[in-house]
Tab-separated table of C-alpha atoms and ligand atoms in Angstrom:
chain	number	residue	atom	x	y	z
A	1	UNK	CA	-32.229	-70.883	-15.791
A	2	UNK	CA	-32.239	-67.096	-16.448
A	3	UNK	CA	-29.061	-65.473	-17.739
A	4	UNK	CA	-27.700	-63.875	-14.570
A	5	UNK	CA	-24.750	-62.243	-16.290
A	6	UNK	CA	-27.001	-60.562	-18.799
A	7	UNK	CA	-29.361	-59.342	-16.075
A	8	UNK	CA	-26.376	-57.934	-14.165
A	9	UNK	CA	-24.892	-56.123	-17.156
A	10	UNK	CA	-28.279	-54.608	-18.058
A	11	UNK	CA	-28.689	-53.444	-14.473
A	12	UNK	CA	-25.195	-51.879	-14.426
A	13	UNK	CA	-25.928	-50.015	-17.680
A	14	UNK	CA	-29.211	-48.655	-16.262
A	15	UNK	CA	-27.475	-47.599	-13.053
A	16	UNK	CA	-24.824	-45.777	-15.049
A	17	UNK	CA	-27.441	-43.593	-16.748
A	18	UNK	CA	-29.689	-43.043	-13.706
A	19	UNK	CA	-30.346	-39.919	-11.658
A	20	UNK	CA	-30.762	-40.041	-7.884
A	21	UNK	CA	-34.487	-40.971	-7.855
A	22	UNK	CA	-34.092	-43.557	-10.664
A	23	UNK	CA	-31.352	-45.181	-8.560
A	24	UNK	CA	-33.796	-45.946	-5.767
A	25	UNK	CA	-36.249	-47.451	-8.241
A	26	UNK	CA	-33.467	-49.641	-9.669
A	27	UNK	CA	-32.400	-50.709	-6.193
A	28	UNK	CA	-35.922	-51.945	-5.447
A	29	UNK	CA	-36.232	-53.532	-8.901
A	30	UNK	CA	-33.111	-55.654	-8.448
A	31	UNK	CA	-32.410	-55.918	-4.734
A	32	UNK	CA	-35.785	-55.247	-3.074
A	33	UNK	CA	-37.848	-57.926	-1.368
A	34	UNK	CA	-39.415	-59.015	-4.640
A	35	UNK	CA	-36.529	-57.745	-6.733
A	36	UNK	CA	-35.094	-59.736	-9.649
A	37	UNK	CA	-31.997	-60.952	-7.856
A	38	UNK	CA	-33.809	-61.662	-4.607
A	39	UNK	CA	-36.195	-63.881	-6.571
A	40	UNK	CA	-33.332	-65.669	-8.303
A	41	UNK	CA	-31.600	-66.348	-5.011
A	42	UNK	CA	-34.862	-67.624	-3.536
A	43	UNK	CA	-35.425	-69.940	-6.492
A	44	UNK	CA	-32.027	-71.617	-6.076
A	45	UNK	CA	-33.536	-74.259	-3.749
A	46	UNK	CA	-35.060	-76.072	-6.715
A	47	UNK	CA	-31.664	-76.806	-8.240
A	48	UNK	CA	-29.148	-79.571	-7.645
A	49	UNK	CA	-26.278	-78.946	-5.263
A	50	UNK	CA	-23.856	-78.560	-8.144
A	51	UNK	CA	-26.113	-76.044	-9.930
A	52	UNK	CA	-26.813	-74.197	-6.671
A	53	UNK	CA	-23.084	-73.657	-6.251
A	54	UNK	CA	-22.598	-72.220	-9.752
A	55	UNK	CA	-25.785	-70.123	-9.906
A	56	UNK	CA	-25.537	-69.147	-6.269
A	57	UNK	CA	-22.116	-67.643	-6.615
A	58	UNK	CA	-23.062	-65.924	-9.904
A	59	UNK	CA	-26.198	-64.469	-8.327
A	60	UNK	CA	-24.337	-63.318	-5.205
A	61	UNK	CA	-21.633	-61.691	-7.308
A	62	UNK	CA	-24.288	-59.951	-9.433
A	63	UNK	CA	-26.013	-58.774	-6.277
A	64	UNK	CA	-22.863	-57.295	-4.763
A	65	UNK	CA	-21.795	-55.732	-8.119
A	66	UNK	CA	-25.184	-54.004	-8.393
A	67	UNK	CA	-25.054	-52.857	-4.752
A	68	UNK	CA	-21.596	-51.394	-5.258
A	69	UNK	CA	-22.550	-49.755	-8.551
A	70	UNK	CA	-25.585	-48.106	-6.929
A	71	UNK	CA	-23.446	-46.798	-4.015
A	72	UNK	CA	-20.760	-45.468	-6.358
A	73	UNK	CA	-23.267	-43.790	-8.600
A	74	UNK	CA	-24.969	-42.203	-5.590
A	75	UNK	CA	-21.644	-40.773	-4.400
A	76	UNK	CA	-20.793	-39.439	-7.852
A	77	UNK	CA	-24.186	-37.788	-8.250
A	78	UNK	CA	-23.895	-36.156	-4.831
A	79	UNK	CA	-20.437	-34.828	-5.625
A	80	UNK	CA	-21.520	-33.471	-9.012
A	81	UNK	CA	-24.519	-31.731	-7.404
A	82	UNK	CA	-22.230	-30.126	-4.803
A	83	UNK	CA	-19.759	-28.974	-7.468
A	84	UNK	CA	-22.558	-27.394	-9.438
A	85	UNK	CA	-23.907	-25.650	-6.334
A	86	UNK	CA	-20.457	-24.315	-5.446
A	87	UNK	CA	-19.986	-23.021	-8.955
A	88	UNK	CA	-23.339	-21.259	-8.886
A	89	UNK	CA	-22.854	-19.756	-5.460
A	90	UNK	CA	-19.167	-19.034	-5.883
A	91	UNK	CA	-18.121	-15.806	-4.132
A	92	UNK	CA	-16.032	-13.410	-6.140
A	93	UNK	CA	-13.930	-11.580	-3.541
A	94	UNK	CA	-12.641	-8.964	-5.992
A	95	UNK	CA	-13.892	-5.440	-5.179
A	96	UNK	CA	-15.314	-5.090	-8.704
A	97	UNK	CA	-17.912	-7.692	-7.750
A	98	UNK	CA	-19.195	-5.599	-4.860
A	99	UNK	CA	-18.621	-2.094	-6.191
A	100	UNK	CA	-19.802	-1.180	-9.622
A	101	UNK	CA	-17.471	1.862	-9.504
A	102	UNK	CA	-14.363	2.400	-11.575
A	103	UNK	CA	-11.002	1.875	-9.892
A	104	UNK	CA	-9.535	4.906	-8.097
A	105	UNK	CA	-5.912	5.994	-8.023
A	106	UNK	CA	-3.507	7.588	-5.583
A	107	UNK	CA	-3.722	11.339	-5.141
A	108	UNK	CA	-0.935	13.180	-7.032
A	109	UNK	CA	0.489	14.429	-3.708
A	110	UNK	CA	0.696	10.859	-2.388
A	111	UNK	CA	2.223	9.717	-5.663
A	112	UNK	CA	4.830	12.470	-5.338
A	113	UNK	CA	5.598	11.520	-1.714
A	114	UNK	CA	5.956	7.874	-2.763
A	115	UNK	CA	8.226	8.841	-5.660
A	116	UNK	CA	10.484	11.048	-3.505
A	117	UNK	CA	10.656	8.437	-0.706
A	118	UNK	CA	11.511	5.785	-3.265
A	119	UNK	CA	14.527	7.796	-4.503
A	120	UNK	CA	15.801	8.411	-0.962
A	121	UNK	CA	15.308	4.779	0.003
A	122	UNK	CA	17.517	3.854	-2.941
A	123	UNK	CA	20.130	6.220	-1.447
A	124	UNK	CA	20.091	4.366	1.881
A	125	UNK	CA	17.535	6.426	3.863
A	126	UNK	CA	14.880	4.815	6.015
A	127	UNK	CA	11.421	6.341	6.473
A	128	UNK	CA	9.927	7.556	9.779
A	129	UNK	CA	6.798	9.459	10.753
A	130	UNK	CA	5.953	11.936	13.475
A	131	UNK	CA	2.752	13.385	14.993
A	132	UNK	CA	0.893	16.296	13.394
A	133	UNK	CA	0.128	17.768	16.821
A	134	UNK	CA	3.416	18.791	18.361
A	135	UNK	CA	4.602	20.465	21.524
A	136	UNK	CA	6.468	23.757	21.472
A	137	UNK	CA	9.637	21.853	22.349
A	138	UNK	CA	9.681	19.609	19.283
A	139	UNK	CA	8.491	22.178	16.764
A	140	UNK	CA	10.664	25.075	18.002
A	141	UNK	CA	12.851	24.870	21.088
A	142	UNK	CA	14.718	21.674	20.346
A	143	UNK	CA	15.328	23.128	16.892
A	144	UNK	CA	17.174	26.077	18.400
A	145	UNK	CA	14.186	28.458	18.138
A	146	UNK	CA	13.682	29.774	21.691
A	147	UNK	CA	10.466	31.366	22.898
A	148	UNK	CA	10.075	34.980	21.801
A	149	UNK	CA	12.757	34.594	19.135
A	150	UNK	CA	11.897	36.565	15.969
A	151	UNK	CA	12.539	33.404	13.893
A	152	UNK	CA	9.162	32.178	15.103
A	153	UNK	CA	7.479	34.863	13.023
A	154	UNK	CA	8.608	33.120	9.862
A	155	UNK	CA	6.183	30.304	10.572
A	156	UNK	CA	2.669	31.502	11.363
A	157	UNK	CA	1.486	28.861	13.744
A	158	UNK	CA	-1.849	27.327	14.656
A	159	UNK	CA	-1.560	27.086	18.437
A	160	UNK	CA	-3.874	24.767	20.298
A	161	UNK	CA	-5.370	25.428	23.689
A	162	UNK	CA	-2.768	26.340	26.299
A	163	UNK	CA	-0.192	27.416	23.668
A	164	UNK	CA	2.103	24.505	24.444
A	165	UNK	CA	0.563	22.313	21.757
A	166	UNK	CA	0.404	23.295	18.115
A	167	UNK	CA	-0.084	21.923	14.611
A	168	UNK	CA	3.431	21.291	13.350
A	169	UNK	CA	4.592	24.026	10.988
A	170	UNK	CA	7.235	21.832	9.369
A	171	UNK	CA	8.471	18.231	9.417
A	172	UNK	CA	11.687	19.266	11.202
A	173	UNK	CA	10.364	18.078	14.625
A	174	UNK	CA	10.648	14.625	13.007
A	175	UNK	CA	14.437	15.100	13.252
A	176	UNK	CA	14.163	15.399	17.038
A	177	UNK	CA	11.853	12.379	17.423
A	178	UNK	CA	14.198	10.202	15.395
A	179	UNK	CA	17.375	11.308	17.202
A	180	UNK	CA	15.764	10.859	20.615
A	181	UNK	CA	15.125	7.215	19.816
A	182	UNK	CA	18.301	6.367	17.951
A	183	UNK	CA	22.048	6.683	18.331
A	184	UNK	CA	24.126	7.805	15.324
A	185	UNK	CA	24.568	7.008	12.514
A	186	UNK	CA	21.133	8.238	11.461
A	187	UNK	CA	19.920	8.463	7.870
A	188	UNK	CA	16.205	9.038	7.646
A	189	UNK	CA	13.444	10.868	5.807
A	190	UNK	CA	10.198	11.979	7.464
A	191	UNK	CA	7.289	12.713	5.124
A	192	UNK	CA	4.184	14.405	6.497
A	193	UNK	CA	1.464	17.021	6.498
A	194	UNK	CA	2.195	20.442	7.978
A	195	UNK	CA	0.127	23.517	8.809
A	196	UNK	CA	0.646	27.273	8.647
A	197	UNK	CA	-1.764	29.970	9.610
A	198	UNK	CA	-1.817	31.776	6.285
A	199	UNK	CA	-4.348	32.743	3.630
A	200	UNK	CA	-4.440	30.478	0.624
A	201	UNK	CA	-3.657	31.633	-2.894
A	202	UNK	CA	-2.166	30.074	-6.040
A	203	UNK	CA	1.086	29.222	-4.263
A	204	UNK	CA	0.118	29.063	-0.565
A	205	UNK	CA	-2.067	26.744	1.437
A	206	UNK	CA	-2.643	26.459	5.172
A	207	UNK	CA	-2.156	22.709	4.858
A	208	UNK	CA	0.644	21.246	2.784
A	209	UNK	CA	3.297	18.521	2.820
A	210	UNK	CA	7.016	18.283	3.411
A	211	UNK	CA	9.658	15.615	3.419
A	212	UNK	CA	12.361	16.076	6.009
A	213	UNK	CA	15.768	14.510	5.502
A	214	UNK	CA	18.405	13.948	8.175
A	215	UNK	CA	21.805	12.295	8.223
A	216	UNK	CA	24.007	12.365	11.339
A	217	UNK	CA	27.237	10.519	11.901
A	218	UNK	CA	31.010	10.994	12.005
A	219	UNK	CA	32.652	13.144	9.340
A	220	UNK	CA	29.479	14.118	7.484
A	221	UNK	CA	30.119	17.279	5.487
A	222	UNK	CA	28.355	19.792	3.279
A	223	UNK	CA	29.754	17.872	0.288
A	224	UNK	CA	27.644	14.848	1.339
A	225	UNK	CA	24.570	17.085	1.463
A	226	UNK	CA	25.255	18.474	-2.012
A	227	UNK	CA	25.840	15.012	-3.375
A	228	UNK	CA	22.671	13.502	-1.957
A	229	UNK	CA	20.476	16.399	-3.135
A	230	UNK	CA	22.029	16.387	-6.620
A	231	UNK	CA	21.342	12.666	-6.834
A	232	UNK	CA	17.761	13.192	-5.723
A	233	UNK	CA	17.113	15.878	-8.356
A	234	UNK	CA	18.696	13.847	-11.131
A	235	UNK	CA	16.893	10.652	-10.211
A	236	UNK	CA	13.541	12.343	-9.696
A	237	UNK	CA	13.492	14.979	-12.442
A	238	UNK	CA	16.082	13.725	-14.916
A	239	UNK	CA	19.788	13.929	-15.507
A	240	UNK	CA	19.806	17.076	-17.572
A	241	UNK	CA	18.706	19.511	-14.834
A	242	UNK	CA	21.221	21.608	-12.899
A	243	UNK	CA	20.839	22.596	-9.252
A	244	UNK	CA	22.266	25.560	-7.389
A	245	UNK	CA	22.759	26.337	-3.714
A	246	UNK	CA	22.039	29.837	-2.398
A	247	UNK	CA	23.098	30.892	1.109
A	248	UNK	CA	20.096	31.116	3.426
A	249	UNK	CA	19.152	31.136	7.081
A	250	UNK	CA	17.459	28.594	9.315
A	251	UNK	CA	17.835	28.470	13.091
A	252	UNK	CA	18.453	24.739	13.154
A	253	UNK	CA	21.125	24.548	10.447
A	254	UNK	CA	24.448	26.346	10.073
A	255	UNK	CA	25.456	27.012	7.384
A	256	UNK	CA	22.091	26.987	5.648
A	257	UNK	CA	21.149	27.024	1.998
A	258	UNK	CA	18.203	27.037	-0.308
A	259	UNK	CA	18.305	24.828	-3.330
A	260	UNK	CA	16.979	25.867	-6.714
A	261	UNK	CA	16.355	23.433	-9.510
A	262	UNK	CA	16.818	24.547	-13.062
A	263	UNK	CA	13.343	25.224	-14.449
A	264	UNK	CA	11.844	21.992	-15.656
A	265	UNK	CA	9.801	23.678	-18.390
A	266	UNK	CA	12.254	26.041	-20.060
A	267	UNK	CA	15.489	24.261	-19.033
A	268	UNK	CA	16.863	27.529	-17.641
A	269	UNK	CA	15.946	29.865	-20.498
A	270	UNK	CA	13.289	31.686	-18.445
A	271	UNK	CA	9.528	31.281	-18.629
A	272	UNK	CA	6.270	32.111	-16.839
A	273	UNK	CA	6.619	29.246	-14.337
A	274	UNK	CA	10.093	30.295	-13.116
A	275	UNK	CA	9.246	34.000	-13.393
A	276	UNK	CA	11.932	34.309	-16.057
A	277	UNK	CA	14.756	33.439	-13.661
A	278	UNK	CA	15.394	29.965	-15.093
A	279	UNK	CA	15.410	28.518	-11.535
A	280	UNK	CA	12.779	27.216	-9.146
A	281	UNK	CA	13.206	27.224	-5.376
A	282	UNK	CA	12.457	23.747	-4.041
A	283	UNK	CA	13.975	23.070	-0.650
A	284	UNK	CA	15.783	24.356	2.411
A	285	UNK	CA	18.816	22.630	3.871
A	286	UNK	CA	22.019	22.948	5.854
A	287	UNK	CA	24.374	21.371	8.368
A	288	UNK	CA	22.611	20.424	11.611
A	289	UNK	CA	23.226	23.144	14.221
A	290	UNK	CA	25.278	21.908	17.222
A	291	UNK	CA	22.524	23.180	19.550
A	292	UNK	CA	20.094	20.715	17.911
A	293	UNK	CA	22.527	17.846	18.484
A	294	UNK	CA	22.902	18.968	22.111
A	295	UNK	CA	19.112	19.079	22.569
A	296	UNK	CA	18.978	15.333	21.899
A	297	UNK	CA	22.150	14.602	23.924
A	298	UNK	CA	24.299	13.806	20.909
A	299	UNK	CA	28.011	14.574	21.251
A	300	UNK	CA	28.278	17.675	19.036
A	301	UNK	CA	32.103	17.389	19.013
A	302	UNK	CA	32.012	13.882	17.634
A	303	UNK	CA	29.034	13.992	15.289
A	304	UNK	CA	27.930	16.223	12.475
A	305	UNK	CA	25.085	15.989	10.010
A	306	UNK	CA	22.935	17.599	7.388
A	307	UNK	CA	19.199	18.192	7.141
A	308	UNK	CA	16.855	19.261	4.389
A	309	UNK	CA	13.147	19.947	3.971
A	310	UNK	CA	11.465	19.423	0.611
A	311	UNK	CA	8.144	21.069	-0.251
A	312	UNK	CA	6.080	18.254	-1.742
A	313	UNK	CA	3.472	20.472	-3.456
A	314	UNK	CA	6.292	22.500	-5.000
A	315	UNK	CA	7.868	19.360	-6.430
A	316	UNK	CA	4.504	18.020	-7.673
A	317	UNK	CA	3.658	21.336	-9.330
A	318	UNK	CA	7.021	21.305	-11.074
A	319	UNK	CA	6.815	17.701	-12.109
A	320	UNK	CA	3.270	17.874	-13.487
A	321	UNK	CA	3.204	21.495	-14.649
A	322	UNK	CA	0.480	22.645	-12.230
A	323	UNK	CA	0.258	26.391	-11.612
A	324	UNK	CA	-2.230	26.560	-8.724
A	325	UNK	CA	-1.663	24.706	-5.436
A	326	UNK	CA	-5.405	24.798	-4.606
A	327	UNK	CA	-6.134	22.266	-7.346
A	328	UNK	CA	-4.637	19.581	-5.094
A	329	UNK	CA	-7.252	20.062	-2.391
A	330	UNK	CA	-10.484	20.593	-4.305
A	331	UNK	CA	-11.155	16.913	-5.032
A	332	UNK	CA	-12.284	17.774	-8.541
A	333	UNK	CA	-12.326	14.466	-10.416
A	334	UNK	CA	-11.572	16.183	-13.738
A	335	UNK	CA	-8.238	17.175	-12.204
A	336	UNK	CA	-7.537	14.010	-10.219
A	337	UNK	CA	-8.314	11.630	-13.097
A	338	UNK	CA	-5.275	12.945	-14.973
A	339	UNK	CA	-2.888	11.178	-12.583
B	1	LIG	N1	11.875	23.294	8.143
B	1	LIG	C1	12.269	24.240	7.140
B	1	LIG	C2	11.014	24.940	6.620
B	1	LIG	O1	9.948	24.456	6.769
B	1	LIG	C3	13.022	23.595	6.007
B	1	LIG	C4	14.329	23.008	6.415
B	1	LIG	C5	14.431	21.717	6.813
B	1	LIG	C6	15.489	23.782	6.378
B	1	LIG	C7	15.650	21.159	7.201
B	1	LIG	C8	16.700	23.263	6.737
B	1	LIG	C9	16.765	21.960	7.152
B	1	LIG	O2	11.090	25.993	6.040
């Protein structure tokens, strides 16, 4: 009698090393119609009952072991082929895979807006936005600037068809939008792009950016305004810079002030950037005028508040030592790559 165990172990070893086409050949060689094991099983009839029992069960076991081994191997080969395919065809979703360009960065004006907003958020302000196309009411009237009032001359305006719509000249209309939607207490900043009908030069542009600040509630005083602006300057520019308040005039605040920051470059000694004054004018502010509170149906007896408007380009020029505002809008990569 042939050695069934040996045949089986040889077969298993061959199966282990086979590829998918060799597997089929092995299947036929052992289990096919004239395969080795089929022949053995057929030949059992010539043996005694006792021998049939022993060889029969050995041959059947060998047959099922080989069948199982072939199935397992087939599965493993299929899985390995799939893994290899996946690896080869793997999609890299990172942008670098699709774009052979170097990574960009945020524009210095956006970086400055982010930086300023970040400081005010840490002081408890939330952030809101308003539309760039405004009506006369939001940009002027609700801010206590009636039609035909000379104060309108201070802001050369791009009017749109019909004169009732315009490109906002400041972010102050954001104050009105916020207060219309919210009851006091309010503590919000409104960053955004604004437009003035003026010729551009080293320090003027017809399009620029502001960040409006507004806090309204009970017992809010000028001291709160001074505190919050001093904190902003120290957190944003550094602890060693002084600020000063100069009396000023805005229709929508009373009293009003302009805030100068000690010159960043010469620390107050006087230089070209601060025109030898040692100070740089950075923002307008004041206590919200009662007429503005009335325009949004706030109780002007009960509530008070402060507002301020920061010129973003001004702050960015100071922070980065830039002496021409036009550089921000030219999209010259030699300039932009420095940020
Ligand atoms: N809106 C004013 C401007 O553009 C600045 C300002 C804002 C002043 C808030 C006072 C209060 O000049």
